[in-house]
Every structure is written in structure tokens, then in C-alpha cells.
Short mmCIF file of C-alpha atoms in Angstrom, two decimals:
data_model
loop_
_atom_site.label_atom_id
_atom_site.label_comp_id
_atom_site.label_asym_id
_atom_site.label_seq_id
_atom_site.Cartn_x
_atom_site.Cartn_y
_atom_site.Cartn_z
CA UNK A 208 -80.93 -16.09 -27.47
CA UNK A 209 -83.66 -18.18 -26.70
CA UNK A 210 -86.63 -18.45 -29.42
CA UNK A 211 -89.66 -16.55 -27.31
CA UNK A 212 -86.09 -13.43 -27.63
CA UNK A 213 -85.91 -13.93 -31.02
CA UNK A 214 -88.44 -11.32 -33.70
CA UNK A 215 -90.37 -12.49 -36.87
CA UNK A 216 -90.72 -11.77 -39.96
CA UNK A 217 -92.87 -8.75 -40.23
CA UNK A 218 -90.11 -6.75 -36.61
CA UNK A 219 -87.69 -8.31 -39.26
CA UNK A 220 -88.73 -6.45 -41.59
CA UNK A 221 -89.28 -3.42 -40.07
CA UNK A 222 -85.78 -3.89 -38.69
CA UNK A 223 -84.52 -3.56 -42.12
CA UNK A 224 -87.12 -0.53 -43.64
CA UNK A 225 -85.78 0.88 -40.39
CA UNK A 226 -82.27 1.74 -41.44
CA UNK A 227 -82.66 2.60 -44.91
CA UNK A 228 -85.12 5.32 -44.78
CA UNK A 229 -82.57 7.63 -43.64
CA UNK A 230 -81.92 11.18 -43.20
CA UNK A 231 -80.41 10.76 -46.96
CA UNK A 232 -84.06 11.11 -48.09
CA UNK A 233 -84.70 14.54 -47.21
CA UNK A 234 -82.78 16.23 -49.90
CA UNK A 235 -83.19 13.54 -52.47
CA UNK A 236 -86.21 15.15 -54.04
CA UNK A 237 -84.59 18.53 -54.69
CA UNK A 238 -82.42 16.39 -56.56
CA UNK A 239 -84.61 14.91 -58.10
CA UNK A 240 -86.24 17.89 -59.04
CA UNK A 241 -84.17 18.24 -63.13
CA UNK A 242 -85.72 14.62 -64.26
CA UNK A 243 -89.19 16.08 -62.56
CA UNK A 244 -91.88 13.69 -61.32
CA UNK A 245 -91.06 11.28 -63.64
CA UNK A 246 -88.16 10.11 -61.13
CA UNK A 247 -91.04 7.58 -59.91
CA UNK A 248 -89.92 5.43 -62.71
CA UNK A 249 -86.42 5.47 -61.58
CA UNK A 250 -87.47 4.51 -58.13
CA UNK A 251 -89.69 1.60 -59.89
CA UNK A 252 -86.70 0.82 -61.36
CA UNK A 253 -84.11 1.14 -57.95
CA UNK A 254 -86.82 -0.60 -56.48
CA UNK A 255 -87.25 -3.93 -59.31
CA UNK A 256 -83.19 -4.24 -58.39
CA UNK A 257 -83.78 -3.59 -54.84
CA UNK A 258 -85.38 -6.80 -54.02
CA UNK A 259 -83.22 -8.82 -55.99
CA UNK A 260 -79.86 -7.96 -54.09
CA UNK A 261 -82.01 -8.46 -50.88
CA UNK A 262 -82.43 -11.37 -51.80
CA UNK A 263 -78.83 -12.77 -52.62
CA UNK A 264 -77.73 -10.99 -49.57
CA UNK A 265 -80.56 -12.94 -47.96
CA UNK A 266 -79.11 -15.66 -49.53
CA UNK A 267 -75.04 -15.01 -48.27
CA UNK A 268 -76.98 -13.78 -44.59
CA UNK A 269 -77.66 -17.84 -44.50
CA UNK A 270 -74.88 -19.65 -46.40
CA UNK A 271 -72.33 -17.63 -45.14
CA UNK A 272 -73.49 -16.33 -41.78
CA UNK A 273 -70.11 -16.17 -39.05
CA UNK A 274 -68.78 -13.64 -41.93
CA UNK A 275 -68.70 -10.21 -40.74
CA UNK A 276 -69.29 -6.73 -42.81
CA UNK A 277 -69.94 -7.82 -46.45
CA UNK A 278 -66.94 -6.55 -47.99
CA UNK A 279 -65.56 -9.28 -47.09
CA UNK A 280 -68.43 -11.91 -49.25
CA UNK A 281 -66.11 -10.92 -52.55
CA UNK A 282 -62.34 -11.71 -51.08
CA UNK A 283 -63.99 -14.97 -49.74
CA UNK A 284 -65.53 -15.77 -52.82
CA UNK A 285 -63.48 -15.16 -55.58
CA UNK A 286 -60.34 -13.81 -53.90
CA UNK A 287 -57.87 -11.48 -52.21
CA UNK A 288 -57.82 -9.03 -55.09
CA UNK A 289 -61.43 -8.72 -55.26
CA UNK A 290 -61.84 -8.20 -51.87
CA UNK A 291 -59.87 -5.47 -51.42
CA UNK A 292 -61.08 -3.45 -54.38
CA UNK A 293 -64.84 -4.58 -52.66
CA UNK A 294 -63.27 -3.59 -48.82
CA UNK A 295 -61.75 -0.25 -50.54
CA UNK A 296 -65.60 1.02 -52.18
CA UNK A 297 -66.74 0.35 -49.27
CA UNK A 298 -64.31 2.55 -47.36
CA UNK A 299 -64.19 5.34 -49.29
CA UNK A 300 -68.22 5.11 -49.55
CA UNK A 301 -68.37 5.21 -46.34
CA UNK A 302 -66.87 8.47 -45.29
CA UNK A 303 -68.08 9.95 -49.16
CA UNK A 304 -71.88 9.07 -48.13
CA UNK A 305 -71.88 10.70 -45.13
CA UNK A 306 -70.76 14.02 -46.38
CA UNK A 307 -73.56 13.69 -48.30
CA UNK A 308 -75.73 13.30 -44.93
CA UNK A 309 -73.65 16.17 -43.07
CA UNK A 310 -75.25 18.29 -46.11
CA UNK A 311 -78.77 17.12 -45.17
CA UNK A 312 -78.43 18.64 -41.54
CA UNK A 313 -77.04 21.55 -42.99
CA UNK A 314 -79.42 21.31 -45.53
CA UNK A 315 -82.98 22.15 -43.15
CA UNK A 316 -80.90 24.26 -40.49
CA UNK A 317 -80.48 26.54 -43.62
CA UNK A 318 -84.43 27.36 -42.53
CA UNK A 319 -83.93 28.11 -39.76
CA UNK A 320 -80.30 29.86 -40.52
CA UNK A 321 -80.46 31.51 -44.05
CA UNK A 322 -77.30 32.22 -44.21
CA UNK A 323 -75.62 29.42 -44.65
CA UNK A 324 -76.99 29.02 -48.13
CA UNK A 325 -74.34 29.12 -50.69
CA UNK A 326 -71.28 26.69 -51.39
CA UNK A 327 -68.84 28.43 -49.29
CA UNK A 328 -71.09 28.36 -45.53
CA UNK A 329 -72.71 25.41 -47.18
CA UNK A 330 -69.69 23.78 -46.78
CA UNK A 331 -68.01 25.04 -44.03
CA UNK A 332 -71.43 24.39 -42.54
CA UNK A 333 -71.60 20.86 -43.24
CA UNK A 334 -67.37 20.54 -41.74
CA UNK A 335 -68.63 21.81 -38.62
CA UNK A 336 -71.65 19.16 -38.18
CA UNK A 337 -69.08 16.20 -39.15
CA UNK A 338 -66.29 17.47 -36.57
CA UNK A 339 -68.82 18.31 -33.61
CA UNK A 340 -70.20 14.81 -34.36
CA UNK A 341 -67.22 13.66 -34.57
CA UNK A 342 -66.36 14.59 -31.62
CA UNK A 343 -69.66 13.45 -29.95
CA UNK A 344 -68.01 10.25 -31.21
CA UNK A 345 -64.87 10.30 -29.31
CA UNK A 346 -66.69 10.22 -25.91
CA UNK A 347 -67.98 7.46 -26.72
CA UNK A 348 -70.16 4.78 -28.70
CA UNK A 349 -73.04 4.12 -26.38
CA UNK A 350 -74.02 8.26 -26.72
CA UNK A 351 -73.89 8.20 -30.48
CA UNK A 352 -76.32 4.91 -30.41
CA UNK A 353 -78.48 6.38 -28.25
CA UNK A 354 -78.85 9.76 -30.14
CA UNK A 355 -79.77 7.36 -33.76
CA UNK A 356 -81.56 5.76 -31.72
CA UNK A 357 -83.90 8.82 -30.06
CA UNK A 358 -83.88 10.62 -33.94
CA UNK A 359 -85.20 8.03 -35.59
CA UNK A 360 -88.91 8.02 -35.01
CA UNK A 361 -88.63 11.18 -35.04
CA UNK A 362 -86.93 11.77 -38.54
CA UNK A 363 -90.05 9.33 -39.97
CA UNK A 364 -92.65 12.02 -38.97
CA UNK A 365 -91.36 15.02 -41.78
CA UNK A 366 -91.40 12.05 -44.29
CA UNK A 367 -96.11 10.57 -42.93
CA UNK A 368 -96.28 14.29 -42.92
CA UNK A 369 -95.96 15.45 -46.05
CA UNK A 370 -97.34 11.19 -47.13
CA UNK A 371 -100.52 12.19 -45.22
CA UNK A 372 -100.91 16.35 -46.83
CA UNK A 373 -99.81 15.66 -50.49
CA UNK A 374 -102.85 12.75 -50.27
CA UNK A 375 -104.79 15.39 -49.22
CA UNK A 376 -103.73 18.43 -51.02
CA UNK A 377 -102.27 16.60 -54.36
CA UNK A 378 -102.60 18.38 -57.45
CA UNK A 379 -101.70 16.72 -60.79
CA UNK A 380 -101.69 20.24 -62.89
CA UNK A 381 -98.28 20.27 -60.54
CA UNK A 382 -97.49 17.14 -61.37
CA UNK A 383 -97.89 16.86 -65.36
CA UNK A 384 -96.34 19.81 -65.82
CA UNK A 385 -93.03 18.78 -63.69
CA UNK A 386 -92.76 15.53 -65.46
CA UNK A 387 -89.40 16.08 -67.47
CA UNK A 388 -88.64 19.16 -67.77
CA UNK A 389 -85.59 18.10 -69.20
CA UNK A 390 -87.73 17.44 -72.87
CA UNK A 391 -85.46 15.15 -73.01
CA UNK A 392 -86.39 11.73 -73.85
CA UNK A 393 -87.16 9.12 -71.11
CA UNK A 394 -84.30 6.49 -71.67
CA UNK A 395 -82.09 9.44 -71.00
CA UNK A 396 -82.58 10.85 -67.96
CA UNK A 397 -83.89 8.10 -65.83
CA UNK A 398 -81.21 5.55 -66.44
CA UNK A 399 -78.80 7.68 -64.83
CA UNK A 400 -80.90 9.13 -61.71
CA UNK A 401 -81.41 5.04 -60.27
CA UNK A 402 -78.15 5.83 -59.84
CA UNK A 403 -79.36 8.50 -57.25
CA UNK A 404 -82.19 7.54 -56.36
CA UNK A 405 -80.58 3.77 -54.98
CA UNK A 406 -79.10 6.34 -52.91
CA UNK A 407 -81.75 5.91 -50.43
CA UNK A 408 -81.94 2.00 -50.86
CA UNK A 409 -78.77 1.49 -49.64
CA UNK A 410 -78.64 -0.87 -45.65
CA UNK A 411 -80.82 -3.61 -47.38
CA UNK A 412 -78.32 -5.66 -46.47
CA UNK A 413 -79.44 -5.38 -42.77
CA UNK A 414 -80.98 -7.79 -43.06
CA UNK A 415 -78.12 -10.14 -42.67
CA UNK A 416 -77.21 -8.25 -39.66
CA UNK A 417 -81.34 -9.68 -38.56
CA UNK A 418 -80.36 -13.91 -39.37
CA UNK A 419 -78.91 -14.55 -35.67
CA UNK A 420 -82.17 -12.13 -33.80
CA UNK A 421 -84.71 -14.45 -36.28
CA UNK A 422 -86.36 -17.61 -35.33
CA UNK A 423 -86.69 -18.98 -38.20
CA UNK A 424 -83.64 -17.96 -40.53
CA UNK A 425 -84.40 -19.93 -43.67
CA UNK A 426 -88.02 -18.58 -43.85
CA UNK A 427 -87.53 -15.48 -42.55
CA UNK A 428 -84.72 -13.66 -43.52
CA UNK A 429 -85.83 -13.52 -47.26
CA UNK A 430 -89.37 -12.25 -46.38
CA UNK A 431 -87.55 -9.23 -44.16
CA UNK A 432 -84.62 -8.61 -47.20
CA UNK A 433 -88.07 -7.99 -49.54
CA UNK A 434 -90.62 -7.06 -46.81
CA UNK A 435 -87.82 -4.19 -45.85
CA UNK A 436 -87.39 -3.36 -49.44
CA UNK A 437 -90.74 -2.53 -50.83
CA UNK A 438 -91.39 -1.41 -47.37
CA UNK A 439 -88.72 1.52 -47.59
CA UNK A 440 -89.48 1.89 -51.20
CA UNK A 441 -93.72 2.44 -50.86
CA UNK A 442 -92.48 5.33 -48.83
CA UNK A 443 -90.22 6.86 -50.60
CA UNK A 444 -92.24 6.48 -53.60
CA UNK A 445 -94.94 8.03 -51.65
CA UNK A 446 -93.42 10.58 -50.97
CA UNK A 447 -91.94 11.54 -54.07
CA UNK A 448 -94.79 11.53 -55.57
CA UNK A 449 -96.44 14.06 -52.69
CA UNK A 450 -94.04 16.50 -52.49
CA UNK A 451 -93.94 16.79 -56.71
CA UNK A 452 -97.32 17.07 -56.41
CA UNK A 453 -97.22 20.31 -54.46
CA UNK A 454 -93.75 21.66 -55.63
CA UNK A 455 -92.57 23.03 -59.23
CA UNK A 456 -90.02 20.91 -60.78
CA UNK A 457 -88.76 24.09 -61.08
CA UNK A 458 -88.64 25.59 -57.06
CA UNK A 459 -88.03 22.31 -55.98
CA UNK A 460 -84.55 22.02 -57.16
CA UNK A 461 -83.78 25.77 -55.13
CA UNK A 462 -85.31 23.93 -52.22
CA UNK A 463 -82.59 23.66 -49.61
CA UNK A 464 -85.60 21.77 -47.12
CA UNK A 465 -88.21 19.86 -49.56
CA UNK A 466 -90.24 18.38 -46.97
CA UNK A 467 -90.93 21.42 -44.90
CA UNK A 468 -90.91 23.70 -47.74
CA UNK A 469 -94.23 21.12 -48.74
CA UNK A 470 -95.89 20.95 -45.39
CA UNK A 471 -95.49 24.82 -44.83
CA UNK A 472 -97.56 25.00 -48.45
CA UNK A 473 -100.32 23.18 -46.89
CA UNK A 474 -100.18 23.86 -42.95
CA UNK A 475 -98.56 27.30 -42.48
CA UNK A 476 -94.85 28.16 -41.79
CA UNK A 477 -94.83 26.55 -38.03
CA UNK A 478 -96.09 23.25 -39.11
CA UNK A 479 -93.60 23.51 -41.91
CA UNK A 480 -90.98 24.53 -38.93
CA UNK A 481 -91.19 21.48 -36.88
CA UNK A 482 -90.90 19.29 -39.96
CA UNK A 483 -87.84 20.68 -40.56
CA UNK A 484 -86.29 20.62 -36.84
CA UNK A 485 -87.16 17.01 -37.36
CA UNK A 486 -85.98 16.22 -40.41
CA UNK A 487 -83.27 18.17 -38.40
CA UNK A 488 -83.12 15.67 -35.65
CA UNK A 489 -83.25 13.13 -37.52
CA UNK A 490 -80.09 14.30 -39.79
CA UNK A 491 -77.58 14.71 -36.74
CA UNK A 492 -78.68 11.44 -35.07
CA UNK A 493 -77.53 9.41 -38.49
CA UNK A 494 -74.56 11.22 -38.94
CA UNK A 495 -73.38 10.22 -36.05
CA UNK A 496 -74.05 6.98 -35.96
CA UNK A 497 -72.84 6.61 -39.42
CA UNK A 498 -69.34 8.31 -38.94
CA UNK A 499 -69.12 5.52 -36.39
CA UNK A 500 -69.74 2.97 -38.94
CA UNK A 501 -67.40 4.92 -40.76
CA UNK A 502 -64.24 3.94 -38.45
CA UNK A 503 -64.97 0.70 -37.61
CA UNK A 504 -65.02 0.81 -41.07
CA UNK A 505 -61.44 1.83 -41.33
CA UNK A 506 -60.00 -0.48 -38.41
CA UNK A 507 -61.75 -4.06 -39.97
CA UNK A 508 -60.32 -2.67 -43.37
CA UNK A 509 -57.00 -1.58 -41.40
CA UNK A 510 -56.74 -5.28 -39.85
CA UNK A 511 -57.82 -7.06 -42.67
CA UNK A 512 -54.67 -5.71 -44.67
CA UNK A 513 -56.08 -3.21 -46.62
CA UNK A 514 -55.13 0.28 -45.01
CA UNK A 515 -51.77 0.95 -42.86
CA UNK A 516 -52.41 -0.06 -39.19
CA UNK A 517 -50.55 2.98 -38.07
CA UNK A 518 -54.30 5.66 -39.28
CA UNK A 519 -55.94 2.51 -36.99
CA UNK A 520 -56.22 1.66 -33.30
CA UNK A 521 -56.96 -2.07 -34.49
CA UNK A 522 -58.26 -3.69 -31.46
CA UNK A 523 -61.81 -3.69 -31.71
CA UNK A 524 -62.87 -3.49 -28.05
CA UNK A 525 -61.14 0.17 -27.65
CA UNK A 526 -62.48 3.51 -29.01
CA UNK A 527 -61.95 3.34 -32.17
CA UNK A 528 -60.37 7.43 -31.54
CA UNK A 529 -57.26 7.26 -34.78
CA UNK A 530 -59.74 5.46 -37.01
CA UNK A 531 -62.53 8.16 -35.92
CA UNK A 532 -60.32 11.63 -36.73
CA UNK A 533 -59.04 9.65 -40.80
CA UNK A 534 -62.33 9.22 -41.39
CA UNK A 535 -63.51 12.55 -40.52
CA UNK A 536 -60.78 14.13 -42.02
CA UNK A 537 -61.23 12.66 -45.04
CA UNK A 538 -64.41 13.63 -45.38
CA UNK A 539 -63.10 16.96 -44.54
CA UNK A 540 -61.52 16.48 -47.67
CA UNK A 541 -64.23 15.46 -49.93
CA UNK A 542 -66.87 18.30 -48.84
CA UNK A 543 -64.61 21.07 -49.89
CA UNK A 544 -63.89 18.91 -53.42
CA UNK A 545 -67.42 18.72 -53.66
CA UNK A 546 -68.15 22.25 -53.36
CA UNK A 547 -71.33 23.70 -56.14
CA UNK A 548 -72.64 26.00 -56.82
CA UNK A 549 -76.52 24.66 -54.46
CA UNK A 550 -76.76 22.29 -52.10
CA UNK A 551 -78.82 20.10 -54.25
CA UNK A 552 -76.10 19.61 -56.89
CA UNK A 553 -73.48 19.09 -54.25
CA UNK A 554 -75.04 16.11 -52.45
CA UNK A 555 -76.18 14.88 -55.44
CA UNK A 556 -72.08 14.57 -56.62
CA UNK A 557 -71.71 12.70 -53.56
CA UNK A 558 -74.84 10.13 -53.58
CA UNK A 559 -73.36 9.56 -57.07
CA UNK A 560 -69.91 8.93 -56.28
CA UNK A 561 -71.39 6.71 -52.83
CA UNK A 562 -73.83 4.82 -54.68
CA UNK A 563 -72.10 3.74 -57.66
CA UNK A 564 -69.02 2.36 -55.10
CA UNK A 565 -71.61 0.39 -53.15
CA UNK A 566 -73.27 -0.91 -56.57
CA UNK A 567 -69.04 -1.79 -56.90
CA UNK A 568 -69.11 -3.71 -53.77
CA UNK A 569 -72.75 -5.26 -55.10
CA UNK A 570 -71.88 -6.60 -58.29
CA UNK A 571 -69.22 -8.64 -55.97
CA UNK A 572 -70.90 -10.56 -53.73
CA UNK A 573 -73.43 -11.14 -56.33
CA UNK A 574 -70.59 -12.60 -58.58
CA UNK A 575 -69.19 -14.83 -54.82
CA UNK A 576 -73.37 -15.41 -53.96
CA UNK A 577 -72.80 -17.49 -57.77
CA UNK A 578 -69.38 -20.17 -55.50
CA UNK A 579 -71.72 -19.93 -52.49
CA UNK A 580 -74.58 -21.32 -53.80
CA UNK A 581 -72.63 -24.17 -55.31
CA UNK A 582 -72.85 -25.07 -50.72
CA UNK A 583 -77.04 -25.89 -51.52
CA UNK A 584 -77.17 -29.57 -51.88
CA UNK A 585 -80.81 -29.84 -54.39
CA UNK A 586 -80.42 -28.59 -57.77
CA UNK A 587 -83.62 -26.73 -58.75
CA UNK A 588 -82.85 -24.43 -55.66
CA UNK A 589 -79.10 -23.92 -56.21
CA UNK A 590 -79.44 -22.88 -60.25
CA UNK A 591 -82.31 -20.41 -58.70
CA UNK A 592 -79.60 -18.43 -56.21
CA UNK A 593 -76.99 -18.72 -58.91
CA UNK A 594 -79.57 -16.86 -61.17
CA UNK A 595 -80.55 -14.25 -59.23
CA UNK A 596 -77.26 -13.99 -58.43
CA UNK A 597 -76.29 -13.24 -61.68
CA UNK A 598 -79.10 -10.70 -61.98
CA UNK A 599 -78.01 -9.13 -59.40
CA UNK A 600 -74.89 -8.29 -60.81
CA UNK A 601 -76.15 -7.34 -63.54
CA UNK A 602 -77.84 -4.66 -62.15
CA UNK A 603 -75.94 -3.73 -60.24
CA UNK A 604 -73.06 -3.66 -64.00
CA UNK A 605 -76.23 -1.75 -65.53
CA UNK A 606 -76.24 0.79 -62.90
CA UNK A 607 -73.34 1.65 -62.70
CA UNK A 608 -72.74 1.71 -66.75
CA UNK A 609 -75.25 4.11 -66.66
CA UNK A 610 -74.09 6.28 -64.22
CA UNK A 611 -73.05 9.87 -65.80
CA UNK A 612 -69.23 9.10 -67.56
CA UNK A 613 -68.01 12.25 -66.16
CA UNK A 614 -68.81 9.93 -62.13
CA UNK A 615 -67.90 7.08 -64.17
CA UNK A 616 -64.05 8.95 -63.91
CA UNK A 617 -64.17 10.03 -60.79
CA UNK A 618 -65.06 6.98 -60.04
CA UNK A 619 -62.04 4.90 -61.23
CA UNK A 620 -59.33 7.05 -60.08
CA UNK A 621 -60.61 7.03 -56.60
CA UNK A 622 -60.85 3.66 -57.34
CA UNK A 623 -57.01 3.76 -58.90
CA UNK A 624 -55.73 5.87 -56.08
CA UNK A 625 -55.85 2.78 -53.53
CA UNK A 626 -54.29 0.97 -55.37
CA UNK A 627 -51.08 1.40 -53.88
CA UNK A 628 -52.59 -0.03 -50.29
CA UNK A 629 -52.29 -2.78 -52.18
CA UNK A 630 -48.69 -3.07 -52.84
CA UNK A 631 -48.38 -1.77 -49.68
CA UNK A 632 -50.41 -4.55 -47.72
CA UNK A 633 -49.37 -7.34 -50.21
CA UNK A 634 -45.39 -6.45 -49.00
CA UNK A 635 -46.90 -6.35 -44.80
CA UNK A 636 -47.67 -9.80 -45.87
CA UNK A 637 -44.76 -11.05 -47.08
CA UNK A 638 -42.67 -9.66 -44.00
CA UNK A 639 -45.31 -11.13 -41.65
CA UNK A 640 -44.43 -14.76 -43.30
CA UNK A 641 -40.93 -14.37 -43.55
CA UNK A 642 -40.82 -13.12 -39.68
CA UNK A 643 -43.13 -16.10 -38.49
#
């Protein structure tokens, strides 16, 4: 790629922000209703942590530019056992998180088909959406990539509509009345909600992908990473404040389509329905793209030797049929096991599990940066990189520790359930070495 065709820091930052702002944010206001408008403090804490981790990953992109996938950083920096733990956490979170995206599809579809509300129809519809988009992936990645691209701008319209209309009709009494619905001290409610909020920041590592496409990586990658996170955070907080200044927390908690509900109040049912259509289309495109990502994660993890090769195509030049089928089956199981009385509760369980698993990956990658920073020649920048890495690791640990104790148990069980795969991979490696 010639220098003239490469992108600068502004476009790179937009790329990062665009990858972060996905369908999951469409249900977050309803999920955060129990915390109320005080969740803006959660957004500020998550933004600070996101900026630190984005800076750490920008350094990883510059120091280890040839690595394939963020799950490999821990293995190269800390040793194969940590690489296994990171890969398993990334693998599980890739298909657990997709169920949450499927719920976003169902939530906005329920605006037009009210019969989808309720644990059984919601879960059944989510499973249907998963297999429908899995079928699209089986037809080939080109179709899914085009679908994701076409829905990107469409998906931003509901968020922008709520921000603009919310500024015009913001009701401070609704916002302050919903500040802390539970009545508990904020020191008890804010830290656990940071886990929920950080779901919207997953994807900031897209700056790493941008490394080969920008004109001056040494200068532009940090700008892209930090600028992308900052831009996305402004959009998230503006939308959250706007919605919570329109819909009281009690009503917001039962909403399956908070952005559509907010616009309906301000501009009427026709415009609200149009917003729901935009959110639905974006959620469908996002789900299709992330099913492909989950399948590729399955294939990469199998190629690394951490999963049995029998469940993967392994070869990268073939459509990952088995990977798509396996991950879709796992998503179906996660959808059934996470079924809850309301869509918002089911969504919260899934994104919290997925986010905690991602924080495991991010924390291990940040610790790996401590070692990689040794390649920096100048002592000042080397020390700065290591301090940034430690700050990222500490934020990841704090976020995991602040999460609900039941959630920690679930996450621990998930990771423990993958440990037999370590024994299988070790046995496979020994057999391969003996045969050689």
C-alpha cells in the first residue's frame, strides 16, 4: 500500500470508534436502569480505563506488529499456559457475546412483533436469529462483510436521533429523579456497573489492525486508539444522558427498545418505528459479522493447538463451515442457559460474562506489554510504557474484582471447564513431537 493511499490519524480514529459503536449499545440504557442516571459515573470510569488500555494496545501494535490476534500476546509475552488462558477467554467471550447481540435483534424486532416479549419467545427468537445469520455465513464471508458495511451508517442514526432530540427536550427532573433508583451508596452500585458499561468499549483494540494502514504508525496509532475511544465515549455518554432525561428509570428497565421508545415520546410513533428499523438492521449486520469473527476465532484457536482440530476447518483459505456450526451450537446453548424473565436481565448476564472474560484477556495482554517494553531503547519511554501496562493490568483486575460475586463464579466455572482442552493440546503436541 503506497503512502498516499494510507489513512491519517483522524480516519484511523473514526475506524476505531466505528468498530466500537455496535448494536450492543442499543440495549445498554435499559440494562443500566437499575443504576439510573448515576451510571454516567460508570461511563467516566470505563472511559478512563478504556483510554489506558487503548494506549497499551497501541504500544503492542507498534512493538509486536506481526502478531495475529490479541489472544496471542499473552502466550508470547508470559508463556504458553497464559496464552491458553487468554485464548480460551477470548474464544468463549466471542460466542457468549454474540448471544447478547442476537438479543438486541430480538429487542427491536419486538417493537413490531410484541409476541416476542417474554423469556421463552425471546430466547427462541434469538436462537432463530443466530442460525439465520449462521446460514448467511455459510454462503460465504463476502455476503456477511457487505451486510455489515451497509448497516454501519444506518446503525448510527438511532443514536444520533436520541442525542439531538434529547438535547432539545431534555427533562432535568426526569434525570435527577432517576439518579439512584436503588437507594444504595454509589460506592456499591457504580463499580459493578463498570463491567456492564465496558461492554460498549470492546473493540478498542481495532487500533492494532490499523497499524499497517496508517501513514505514520509511531505517531498515528496512539492518536487513533485514544481518539477512537474518546469519540465513542462522548457518543455513549451523550446518548445515555439524553435517554435518562427522557424516560424514567422504572419504565426504562422494562424497555426492549430504549432508543425507539425515547424517539417515539419526542417525535411520534412513525419516527420511533423508523429508529427501531435502523437499530434492527444494524443489529442484524453486527450479528452476522461477529458470527464470522467467532468462527475465525474458533479456527485460529484450533490452529494454535488449544482446541481439537476435528471441530475446525483449520485451513484459512476455506469457508469455516465446521467452525460456524460449532460456534452457533455453543451460542444456542448459551441462549438457553441465560434465559431470564426480561430481555434486559438476560442481556446483562451475557454481556457481563463476556466482558469479564475480555478483561482477563486485556489484563494478560497488558502484563505481556511489561516484557515487550524491554525492546524500547530509551529508558524514559520504556519506563512510561511499563507504567501504562501496569495501569491497564490493574484496571482489568479491578473491573473483574468489582463484578458481582455470582458472575465471578460463573466466569470461573467457564474457564475451569476449558482446562481439559489444555491437557488434550499438550498430549497432541507431545505426539506430534514424537512423530517428528
